[in-house]
Each structure stands twice: as structure tokens, then as C-alpha cells.
DNA sequence: GCCGTTTTCGGCCCGACTGTTTTCAGTCG
């Protein structure tokens, strides 16, 4: 619902821009972005808090709220239908071609009657476009390249996929003697679940060789821009990477600016203006004098607030909290002592328990819970009671052998349609830790789904509710649940809600985490590893917790083994 | 169309790069 509405508002913005309407396009886009990053479904907001609730969404006022209501009730927004009649269908699509904005797209339509990407491609191939003033051969070439990119590009990529690529490019850049710093900013540094492009900031003694190196790296497929301080490339796996060369005295303000997000930055710049200052990527200025910019902290402090961690910079209350110095002390990446959700060869994982435990130990963990599938799910080689017992003996052996790491005996059991579990209590009782998850019946209506989960949570042996909403990023919607009720039950029953750190899941997500904490529920990060290399997802789980404003006390993984065992032995 | 510690009108972030231009508009982030 939110995404559909966002797309409608983006389209309205595009058409309005072509019609040379001032300001409204920005307003619609702001609302669209706001909807995209909203944790809650607008439909639920409307149901619970009515029209007023909608206008409380940042960037949504009376006008846009009315359109949201219209969409909820009728499935359409009349304004868009009207606008579409004035501008040929497909024309707004043309703006998706990189380098082609509203004005030039409209010009092509007016002069050549081009009104779709397909027609655009044909015209460019026939060299009809270079005859229009302000278009020449180069424009034609770029349009074709842009269309090609559009066809191949998969859009936003998962954080878990982009992060290693970014780190690799950073490390390559750091091999240059000119490079003093190379740091990724942007949505990657905010640890968003998907990344549009990678932004790398570089401090270098001499920009020229750095730009040359960057645009000629072996991973480069195509160079989009190459200037004195900025270069843009597309990698062979179709990820756009921007590089900026920064002076050391501006490094903090540049890092701040390029870490964003957009709303956060605009908010800060407005605050700066109110103080009679100007904030840009070059620094915070009073007249022509730079008063901050070397570090991010300096910039935030000079604006009258405390430092804001990158993961929080989404303009969703963090600036107000920072001004009042009331930001939470976020859980640290190094506070995470263990992993609660690991599969081994015993079910559908690919490594032995011993291999996994050794890797975990090398990663600095002090405990992991082996939670293989247990019960009826034959396809994942689920363990029955007998095999669980056998596995337990193997774990005992390895525990004796390895020091500094403790392997907990666990299982991931299925929540059946009626809310019972796929393994008998007599078996669950013997385990250190039990994760209950839904692996079937994704489409149950909200009430039934919630009831089913609540019933499972009443089982005395359940410790963690696995991937509570079941969504897969870009692939499957959440199942419909009443998260509020589930959080209340979690608090009451001392059951932790999982933050599944698998990059395709990230479930609970940041907004859910915030809600869970507000309701007093604890959270447990699990990587859902099916191979020892997946154990490194733990940091991504910590990132979600941080984006959800979690503190150490909210996260089970911060407990020492002793404290943890106490938590698990609930009455 | 949105928003308000300059509040119900009058603002709306700021700068780099490109291609086409001969000083700049368009696009992007």
C-alpha cells in the first residue's frame, strides 16, 4: 500500500514538473519518500488515527492526506488520472532514463512526438534526436546507454550485497599513496536495507591520480562522470559508485552531507539558516568564515545538538532528540556477544557444528545457538526428537573440546496453522533455547495469523519468535499480524522478538524494532546462518537494532552467557 | 503542496558535472 502510493506521488511529481509547476513536485516527492520509509501501513494509520493521523506523517498535509484516503477507499487517485490525460502515458517513464529530466523529455515529445522509452530508443538509433537543438550526438549516445543501464539494472541492491563491494573498493583506493582516507557514506553508511548507489569519500593529497585510478579499476564497466573532485562509475555488476575527493578541513561536513538522508540534511540546513549560518558539504559557515567542518561532531555541536549516529539520520525525530540531548545510547557493534539462530548440516545448513563454532570463536563471539529446523518440515531435513538428542551429544563433545565459545542446544520449530508447535513439549524441554517461526500459512487473515502466533507464544518453552513478519525484501510482503499485541505478549511471556539479520529478511525491521522497544519487548539478533560465512551478518542485525534506536538493555545478544541462561530459564 | 522557536503567508538546500553553449540550463544527488 505505502509503496504503491509512493509511486503514484512520484508520478504526479514527474508530470507536474513537466507542466512546469513550481514547488509541488518537491512536496509530492517528499511525501512519497516519507511513505516509503514509514514503518507502518498507511491503511492502519488511517484506521486507527483517522485523517489527522495521516497529516502527522512528515510531508503529508491536507491535500496529500485526502489523496491517500481516496486511494484507500477507491484504489485510485483522481488527480493522477486527470494529469495523465494532459500528458501522454509513458512520457513520465522517459524521465527514468538517467540524464533525461522533465524538460528535455518534454522537448523530445513536442518536437518528435516521442512518448515512450521504446520510441526514444528507436529515435536515438535512427539519429533523429541530434537534430533537435541542445541535443547532439553525445546526447543520443547517453540516452542509449541510459536505456541500456535501465534494462540491466536491478534497481536497489541489498545491503548485504553492497557492503562487501564498497569495502573492497575502499581497500583498493587505500592502496594509493595519495589516499589518506576512503570512507563509504550514503545509504550504505546509514545501513539502509537496500542501497541505491555507493558513495565513497576520499581525502587525498592530490585528486588527479585518484580519479584516474578510480575510473580505471578492473571492476569498472562504464564511466558516467569524471571531474576534478567527483567521478561516477558503474561496476560490472551494475552498481553505481560515486567518488568525491574532499579536502581534510571539509571532511566532516562532507561526510555529514553525503551520509544524509535528504530530509535529515534539509532539516539541518534549515536549522543552520535560522542561526544565520550556512551548511554545505564544505563546512558550516558564518559569512565566509568556516566555523566547523573538520569532523561531523563539530558540525552537529555547532548547530546546538549532540552527535547523531549515521544509522539514525532519517529525519524521524533524531534531530529534535539531539537538540534536547535526549538521544539513546545505541547498542554498539562490539556489544554483541552471540548469535541465536544458526543452522548446521544437521538440517539445511552446509557446515558442521564444529566448523561453525570455530568461525564464531574467530569472529569474537562467546556463544552461539544451533537452532536447526525441527519437526515436520521435511524439505529442510528437519530433526525429530531422536536426532535432536543425538545432536545434543555432539554439541556436548564439541563444547568440551573448544574453549572460549559455548554452543547452546536449540531448535527452530514451526508454528502450525492452529498455533501448536511442530515438536512435542517433552523434546523442547530439554533444549537451551527454542525459536518458534512461521513457515507456512503466510496468507492467513490478520486476526487468525495473530491468534496463531499468540498461542504459540503461550507455549512455556518458546524463547524467541523467529522472523516475526516473514517478509522477504523485494520478494515477499509481510504476513499480516498485529505487532502491538505480539509485543505485549512477548513482554508478558519474556519471549524475545527476533531481528533476523539475513540481508534478505531484516525482520523485524528498524521501524518494528522501535515499536517493540516502546512496548517493552526484548529483541534477539539471529543470523539465520546456513553457512559459517553467514555468521558475519551479525553486524547487519546490530545495524537494524541501532536504526530502531535500540540500547544495550533491549538486545538479548548483549547479555553475558550467565545472564542469558538466567533469562532463558523463565518460569 | 507543505510548513512554522521569523506560524496561516511566503518561503521552500546547495553545489558539481555535462553538454551545449559562448555564459548557462538541465540534471543529479
XYZ file of C-alpha atoms (C1' of nucleotides) in Angstrom:
600
model
C 0.000 0.000 0.000
C 2.694 2.511 1.022
C 4.899 1.691 -1.940
C 2.009 1.891 -4.401
C 1.065 5.301 -3.065
C 4.669 6.454 -3.169
C 4.851 5.509 -6.831
C 1.651 7.413 -7.547
C 3.045 10.523 -5.876
C 6.349 10.195 -7.726
C 4.413 10.057 -10.967
C 2.308 13.075 -10.055
C 5.549 14.904 -9.246
C 7.076 13.979 -12.621
C 4.053 15.156 -14.558
C 3.766 18.379 -12.575
C 7.415 19.024 -13.253
C 6.815 18.696 -16.978
C 3.968 21.118 -16.658
C 6.495 23.495 -15.086
C 4.552 23.663 -11.850
C 6.708 25.132 -9.113
C 7.371 23.512 -5.712
C 4.635 20.935 -5.852
C 6.888 18.276 -7.361
C 9.227 18.544 -4.364
C 6.280 18.324 -1.998
C 4.930 15.183 -3.646
C 8.361 13.578 -3.739
C 8.973 14.345 -0.109
C 5.656 12.717 0.789
C 6.499 9.734 -1.425
C 9.878 9.207 0.226
C 8.272 9.587 3.589
C 5.732 6.872 2.796
C 8.448 4.553 1.556
C 10.344 4.757 4.792
C 7.277 4.567 7.004
C 7.247 1.511 9.225
C 3.506 1.288 9.485
C 0.960 0.696 6.750
C -0.898 3.947 5.953
C -4.107 1.975 5.880
C -3.620 1.031 9.534
C -2.709 4.589 10.439
C -5.901 5.812 8.815
C -7.935 3.124 10.541
C -6.502 3.880 13.944
C -5.892 7.608 13.949
C -8.052 8.794 11.070
C -7.344 11.703 8.762
C -5.363 13.550 11.398
C -3.040 10.583 11.773
C -2.207 10.822 8.083
C -1.317 14.523 8.289
C 1.130 13.655 11.057
C 3.249 11.786 8.510
C 6.120 14.114 7.586
C 5.493 15.840 4.272
C 1.835 14.882 4.252
C -0.615 17.737 4.650
C -4.296 18.064 3.994
C -4.026 17.803 0.213
C -1.950 14.647 0.089
C -3.808 13.073 3.021
C -7.040 13.432 1.046
C -5.427 11.635 -1.862
C -4.256 8.847 0.426
C -7.800 8.404 1.739
C -9.079 8.380 -1.805
C -6.637 5.627 -2.678
C -7.538 3.559 0.383
C -11.235 3.829 -0.420
C -11.252 3.610 -4.215
C -7.851 2.268 -5.212
C -7.150 5.335 -7.326
C -6.045 8.922 -7.083
C -8.213 11.094 -9.326
C -5.550 13.798 -9.542
C -3.164 11.381 -11.239
C -5.856 10.185 -13.650
C -6.536 13.806 -14.584
C -2.882 14.648 -15.017
C -2.296 11.578 -17.141
C -4.858 12.866 -19.611
C -2.846 16.019 -20.104
C 0.456 14.261 -20.639
C 0.742 11.161 -22.809
C 1.240 7.922 -20.955
C 4.810 6.743 -20.929
C 6.255 10.223 -21.054
C 6.823 10.268 -17.294
C 8.574 6.929 -17.773
C 11.128 8.580 -20.014
C 12.377 10.546 -17.038
C 13.650 7.303 -15.584
C 16.404 7.338 -18.208
C 19.442 8.760 -16.423
C 20.287 12.199 -17.739
C 16.817 12.847 -19.039
C 14.704 15.096 -16.846
C 11.312 16.681 -17.217
C 12.313 19.475 -19.526
C 14.283 17.508 -22.055
C 11.779 14.647 -22.073
C 9.003 17.116 -22.820
C 11.033 18.723 -25.560
C 11.506 15.370 -27.260
C 7.790 14.786 -27.117
C 6.925 18.179 -28.514
C 9.448 18.082 -31.311
C 9.449 14.404 -32.282
C 6.299 13.017 -30.695
C 8.331 10.556 -28.629
C 6.282 9.350 -25.715
C 7.801 6.118 -24.502
C 11.190 4.650 -23.722
C 10.761 2.280 -26.652
C 10.139 5.139 -29.111
C 13.008 7.020 -27.548
C 15.372 4.155 -28.210
C 14.244 3.860 -31.826
C 14.639 7.575 -32.453
C 18.108 7.599 -30.912
C 19.181 4.673 -33.064
C 17.898 6.418 -36.176
C 19.812 9.547 -35.147
C 16.686 11.664 -35.175
C 17.408 13.195 -31.819
C 20.612 15.000 -32.752
C 18.626 17.298 -34.994
C 16.887 18.950 -32.066
C 18.663 21.987 -30.631
C 20.515 21.342 -27.372
C 20.719 17.671 -28.350
C 23.716 16.368 -30.252
C 25.494 13.057 -30.899
C 26.611 12.819 -27.301
C 23.058 13.176 -26.022
C 21.925 10.403 -28.313
C 24.733 8.175 -27.141
C 23.930 8.859 -23.487
C 20.244 8.181 -23.996
C 21.024 4.793 -25.487
C 23.477 3.992 -22.719
C 20.937 5.143 -20.165
C 18.245 2.893 -21.604
C 20.693 0.011 -21.632
C 21.519 0.618 -17.976
C 17.829 0.814 -17.135
C 17.212 -2.539 -18.774
C 20.039 -4.275 -16.981
C 19.948 -2.582 -13.612
C 18.199 -4.408 -10.855
C 17.376 -1.190 -9.068
C 18.356 -1.050 -5.434
C 20.620 -3.783 -4.129
C 20.580 -5.443 -0.732
C 22.837 -4.003 1.938
C 24.432 -7.395 2.477
C 25.450 -7.418 -1.174
C 26.633 -3.809 -1.478
C 28.623 -3.637 1.753
C 31.410 -6.072 0.751
C 31.721 -4.370 -2.643
C 32.037 -0.963 -1.007
C 34.622 -2.257 1.441
C 36.581 -3.812 -1.392
C 36.673 -0.552 -3.370
C 37.652 1.366 -0.220
C 40.540 -1.021 0.333
C 41.658 -0.698 -3.294
C 41.662 3.089 -3.033
C 43.655 2.944 0.177
C 46.498 1.232 -1.654
C 47.240 4.569 -3.351
C 49.876 6.630 -1.613
C 47.865 9.818 -2.245
C 44.820 8.499 -0.386
C 44.605 9.429 3.296
C 41.027 8.304 3.862
C 38.408 6.402 1.880
C 35.032 6.034 3.567
C 31.622 4.970 2.307
C 28.798 7.371 3.085
C 25.198 7.444 1.854
C 22.516 4.869 2.488
C 25.247 2.287 2.992
C 26.632 4.127 5.998
C 23.113 4.584 7.332
C 22.817 0.806 6.897
C 19.571 1.038 4.958
C 18.223 -2.349 3.960
C 18.701 -1.584 0.279
C 21.262 0.671 -1.391
C 20.715 2.795 -4.491
C 24.369 3.555 -5.091
C 27.637 3.567 -3.179
C 29.134 6.938 -2.215
C 32.795 6.966 -1.334
C 34.515 9.994 0.149
C 38.219 10.297 -0.283
C 40.736 12.581 1.346
C 43.790 12.735 -0.852
C 46.898 14.831 -1.225
C 46.357 15.007 -4.963
C 42.993 14.362 -6.603
C 44.016 13.675 -10.177
C 45.679 10.247 -9.813
C 42.880 9.147 -7.503
C 40.176 9.968 -10.045
C 42.233 8.222 -12.709
C 42.668 5.119 -10.566
C 39.016 5.071 -9.567
C 37.712 5.290 -13.116
C 40.149 2.653 -14.360
C 39.695 -0.019 -11.687
C 39.125 -3.523 -13.099
C 35.569 -3.603 -11.669
C 34.568 -0.557 -13.759
C 32.142 -1.229 -16.567
C 31.431 2.362 -17.567
C 32.397 5.870 -16.506
C 29.438 8.224 -16.126
C 31.268 11.316 -14.966
C 34.849 12.289 -14.363
C 35.689 15.700 -12.987
C 38.268 17.305 -10.736
C 36.662 16.313 -7.458
C 33.984 13.882 -8.475
C 33.711 10.737 -10.546
C 30.895 8.282 -11.117
C 31.231 4.740 -12.410
C 29.049 1.704 -12.970
C 30.614 -1.547 -11.841
C 30.463 -4.776 -13.804
C 27.692 -5.954 -11.525
C 25.651 -2.830 -12.276
C 26.136 -0.894 -9.101
C 26.726 2.824 -9.388
C 29.619 4.152 -7.339
C 30.214 7.857 -6.759
C 33.576 9.072 -5.555
C 34.244 12.531 -4.138
C 37.626 13.953 -3.334
C 37.419 16.046 -0.208
C 39.774 18.488 1.499
C 40.651 17.456 5.059
C 39.146 20.623 6.545
C 35.794 19.735 4.951
C 35.875 16.012 5.621
C 33.374 16.083 8.489
C 30.831 18.260 6.745
C 31.196 16.273 3.526
C 30.739 13.006 5.391
C 27.733 14.515 7.123
C 26.251 15.765 3.868
C 26.807 12.589 1.877
C 25.552 10.357 4.645
C 22.214 12.128 4.521
C 19.445 11.227 4.176
C 17.994 14.065 2.183
C 15.342 15.022 4.726
C 17.885 14.951 7.532
C 20.185 17.259 5.583
C 17.489 19.711 4.602
C 16.353 19.863 8.212
C 19.909 20.615 9.357
C 20.429 23.262 6.717
C 17.225 24.969 7.729
C 18.369 24.989 11.347
C 21.672 26.474 10.207
C 19.886 29.232 8.278
C 17.846 30.099 11.346
C 21.054 30.589 13.258
C 22.341 32.826 10.479
C 24.738 30.119 9.300
C 25.145 28.228 6.057
C 25.731 24.490 5.921
C 27.107 22.772 2.855
C 29.389 19.838 2.174
C 32.292 22.275 2.551
C 31.506 23.214 6.104
C 29.389 25.273 8.411
C 29.899 28.929 7.596
C 29.263 32.231 9.305
C 29.531 34.642 6.408
C 32.653 33.480 4.669
C 34.264 32.055 7.750
C 34.198 28.304 8.251
C 33.256 27.604 11.849
C 33.016 23.810 11.602
C 33.623 21.051 9.078
C 36.634 19.020 10.009
C 34.592 16.449 11.901
C 30.927 15.554 11.908
C 30.730 16.001 15.644
C 31.880 19.600 15.306
C 29.126 20.311 12.778
C 26.386 18.844 14.972
C 27.709 20.540 18.108
C 27.918 23.960 16.466
C 24.295 23.542 15.429
C 23.438 23.123 19.092
C 22.952 19.386 19.242
C 24.867 16.282 20.156
C 26.403 13.940 17.599
C 23.881 11.794 15.759
C 24.889 8.264 14.774
C 24.666 7.640 10.995
C 22.037 4.907 11.353
C 19.608 7.428 12.875
C 19.855 10.131 10.235
C 16.479 9.823 8.582
C 14.753 12.921 9.998
C 12.399 10.891 12.090
C 12.814 12.626 15.406
C 16.563 12.257 15.852
C 17.290 15.964 15.298
C 14.716 17.043 17.863
C 16.108 14.482 20.314
C 19.676 15.614 19.644
C 18.729 19.246 20.274
C 17.311 18.229 23.651
C 20.331 15.958 24.168
C 17.966 13.038 24.623
C 19.239 10.565 22.067
C 19.519 6.971 23.267
C 22.944 5.449 23.756
C 22.742 2.966 20.902
C 23.803 -0.623 21.266
C 27.376 -0.904 19.946
C 28.542 -3.308 17.268
C 31.038 -4.660 19.772
C 28.387 -5.277 22.431
C 27.084 -8.307 20.548
C 28.304 -11.438 22.260
C 26.487 -14.201 20.447
C 24.201 -15.458 17.709
C 20.849 -17.104 18.384
C 19.912 -18.556 15.048
C 22.348 -20.863 13.273
C 21.608 -23.864 11.057
C 24.091 -26.686 10.607
C 24.497 -29.654 8.296
C 22.066 -31.480 10.559
C 19.182 -29.702 8.794
C 19.578 -27.442 5.759
C 22.878 -25.740 6.604
C 26.116 -26.533 4.800
C 28.687 -26.696 7.603
C 29.298 -28.898 10.612
C 28.664 -27.605 14.106
C 32.352 -27.679 14.889
C 33.290 -25.625 11.814
C 30.594 -23.095 12.666
C 31.692 -22.863 16.277
C 35.304 -22.275 15.297
C 34.328 -19.478 12.920
C 32.119 -17.930 15.593
C 35.002 -18.041 18.022
C 37.301 -16.421 15.467
C 34.670 -13.726 14.988
C 34.936 -12.988 18.694
C 31.606 -14.446 19.821
C 31.234 -16.098 23.199
C 28.151 -18.177 22.443
C 26.027 -19.423 19.548
C 22.765 -21.324 19.484
C 22.487 -24.134 16.961
C 18.829 -23.954 16.001
C 18.243 -26.410 13.214
C 14.789 -26.960 11.807
C 12.847 -29.390 13.935
C 9.505 -31.027 13.313
C 7.509 -31.682 10.194
C 9.242 -29.554 7.545
C 10.788 -32.475 5.655
C 12.195 -30.332 2.901
C 14.686 -28.697 5.271
C 15.742 -32.058 6.747
C 14.039 -31.219 9.984
C 15.216 -33.029 13.075
C 12.926 -35.311 15.028
C 13.216 -35.948 18.746
C 15.728 -38.735 18.292
C 18.089 -36.792 16.065
C 17.870 -33.803 18.389
C 19.110 -35.989 21.187
C 21.959 -37.245 19.032
C 22.837 -33.708 18.018
C 22.875 -32.735 21.684
C 25.537 -35.319 22.369
C 27.675 -33.995 19.538
C 27.322 -30.474 20.925
C 28.410 -31.701 24.373
C 31.532 -33.160 22.832
C 32.440 -30.023 20.918
C 31.782 -27.871 23.954
C 34.312 -29.917 25.877
C 36.814 -29.565 23.096
C 36.526 -25.835 22.406
C 37.235 -23.138 24.934
C 36.044 -19.511 24.877
C 32.888 -20.378 22.980
C 29.743 -22.059 24.238
C 27.357 -23.828 21.895
C 23.751 -23.785 23.033
C 21.359 -26.556 22.119
C 18.428 -25.120 20.289
C 15.832 -25.707 17.632
C 13.754 -23.689 15.216
C 10.281 -25.174 15.400
C 7.361 -24.451 13.113
C 4.237 -22.752 14.310
C 1.432 -24.880 12.905
C -1.793 -23.480 11.499
C -3.535 -23.906 14.837
C -0.746 -22.309 16.860
C 0.702 -25.555 18.208
C 4.371 -26.322 17.590
C 5.963 -28.932 15.370
C 7.780 -30.596 18.262
C 6.439 -32.019 21.497
C 6.998 -30.194 24.777
C 8.861 -33.217 26.102
C 11.532 -32.535 23.450
C 11.501 -28.752 23.735
C 12.021 -29.040 27.457
C 15.498 -30.500 27.003
C 16.768 -27.634 24.858
C 18.546 -24.494 25.998
C 16.718 -22.302 23.533
C 13.675 -22.576 21.274
C 12.847 -20.375 18.299
C 9.287 -20.606 17.004
C 8.712 -19.455 13.427
C 6.053 -19.450 10.771
C 6.979 -21.343 7.602
C 3.520 -21.951 6.175
C 0.121 -20.303 6.030
C 1.537 -16.905 5.084
C -1.778 -15.650 3.799
C -3.973 -16.104 6.831
C -6.101 -13.073 7.654
C -4.613 -10.730 10.238
C -6.711 -11.865 13.159
C -6.166 -15.565 12.580
C -2.448 -15.074 11.981
C -2.084 -13.073 15.177
C -4.067 -15.572 17.235
C -1.940 -18.395 15.917
C 1.281 -16.639 16.892
C -0.032 -15.588 20.298
C -0.998 -19.167 21.024
C 2.459 -20.398 20.079
C 3.951 -17.785 22.399
C 1.952 -19.257 25.258
C 3.968 -22.441 24.979
C 6.184 -22.423 28.082
C 9.346 -23.418 26.200
C 9.442 -20.805 23.462
C 12.210 -18.203 23.906
C 12.305 -16.369 20.588
C 9.746 -15.608 17.912
C 11.658 -16.100 14.639
C 11.364 -13.630 11.735
C 8.093 -12.270 13.140
C 6.675 -10.635 9.992
C 8.067 -13.080 7.426
C 8.746 -10.536 4.734
C 11.478 -11.027 2.148
C 12.885 -7.774 0.846
C 11.746 -7.044 -2.713
C 10.207 -10.517 -2.894
C 7.501 -11.199 -0.378
C 5.236 -8.999 1.723
C 4.958 -9.466 5.482
C 2.242 -11.685 6.701
C -0.491 -9.692 8.324
C -0.073 -9.541 12.064
C -0.969 -7.264 14.938
C 2.549 -6.473 16.046
C 1.334 -4.481 19.020
C -0.408 -7.492 20.526
C 2.581 -9.684 19.784
C 4.902 -7.225 21.529
C 2.656 -7.186 24.582
C 2.656 -10.953 24.690
C 6.428 -11.021 24.230
C 6.869 -8.737 27.218
C 4.467 -10.744 29.342
C 5.976 -14.132 28.431
C 9.621 -12.958 28.391
C 9.960 -14.019 24.785
C 12.368 -12.079 22.596
C 11.347 -10.999 19.117
C 13.938 -11.862 16.535
C 15.864 -9.404 14.451
C 16.691 -11.767 11.634
C 19.977 -10.456 10.238
C 19.780 -12.304 6.949
C 20.088 -9.500 4.337
C 17.012 -10.731 2.501
C 14.905 -10.694 5.630
C 15.916 -7.947 8.075
C 12.831 -8.864 10.014
C 11.924 -7.260 12.370
C 12.932 -4.116 10.551
C 14.029 -0.802 12.058
C 10.523 0.628 12.488
C 9.275 -2.626 14.042
C 12.213 -2.581 16.439
C 11.324 0.919 17.565
C 7.763 -0.184 18.193
C 8.811 -3.334 20.049
C 11.069 -1.345 22.355
C 8.304 1.151 23.043
C 6.107 -1.760 24.086
C 8.812 -3.129 26.365
C 9.692 -6.252 24.380
C 13.235 -7.634 24.194
C 14.938 -8.398 20.901
C 17.259 -11.198 19.840
C 19.518 -10.897 16.820
C 19.927 -14.093 14.828
C 21.770 -14.504 11.556
C 19.698 -17.457 10.334
C 23.067 -18.697 9.037
C 23.034 -21.625 6.675
C 26.809 -21.479 6.278
C 29.639 -20.322 8.509
C 30.253 -17.313 6.278
C 26.749 -16.089 7.118
C 27.798 -15.535 10.720
C 29.149 -12.178 9.592
C 25.544 -11.000 9.082
C 25.510 -10.371 12.806
C 26.758 -6.819 12.286
C 23.845 -6.183 9.922
C 21.449 -7.274 12.645
C 23.133 -4.901 15.049
C 22.679 -2.165 12.444
C 18.926 -2.764 12.329
C 18.801 -2.612 16.109
C 20.645 0.696 16.017
C 18.347 2.053 13.299
C 15.488 1.106 15.616
C 17.031 3.192 18.433
C 17.866 0.098 20.488
C 20.088 0.286 23.534
C 22.169 -2.452 25.065
C 19.435 -3.352 27.525
C 16.974 -4.079 24.724
C 19.120 -6.671 22.982
C 19.488 -10.193 24.315
C 22.775 -10.677 22.463
C 24.439 -8.208 24.828
C 23.936 -10.470 27.823
C 26.834 -12.493 29.133
C 26.353 -16.227 28.911
C 25.468 -16.352 32.588
C 22.881 -13.577 32.312
C 21.487 -15.195 29.195
C 20.958 -18.570 30.826
C 19.101 -16.794 33.591
C 16.827 -15.081 31.051
C 16.126 -18.365 29.276
C 15.186 -20.219 32.459
C 11.913 -18.432 32.704
C 9.063 -19.637 34.874
C 1.642 21.146 -1.610
C 3.900 21.607 2.985
C 5.260 24.047 6.980
C 6.019 27.224 11.296
C 11.176 28.978 18.425
C 10.623 34.709 11.741
C 3.278 30.413 12.304
C -1.635 30.992 8.408
C 1.685 33.658 4.274
C 5.787 33.341 1.907
C 9.201 30.877 1.753
C 10.946 26.177 0.021
C 19.198 23.234 0.460
C 23.125 23.679 -2.237
C 26.759 22.636 -5.317
C 29.139 19.567 -9.125
C 29.221 17.908 -13.706
C 27.718 17.596 -18.522
C 26.695 19.067 -22.927
C 25.945 22.579 -25.443
C 26.808 26.920 -25.067
C 29.799 31.267 -25.548
C 27.666 32.224 -20.089
C 24.299 28.609 -18.955
C 20.308 25.361 -18.333
C 19.359 20.859 -17.098
C 20.090 17.053 -14.231
C 21.541 14.753 -10.243
C 22.254 13.637 -5.525
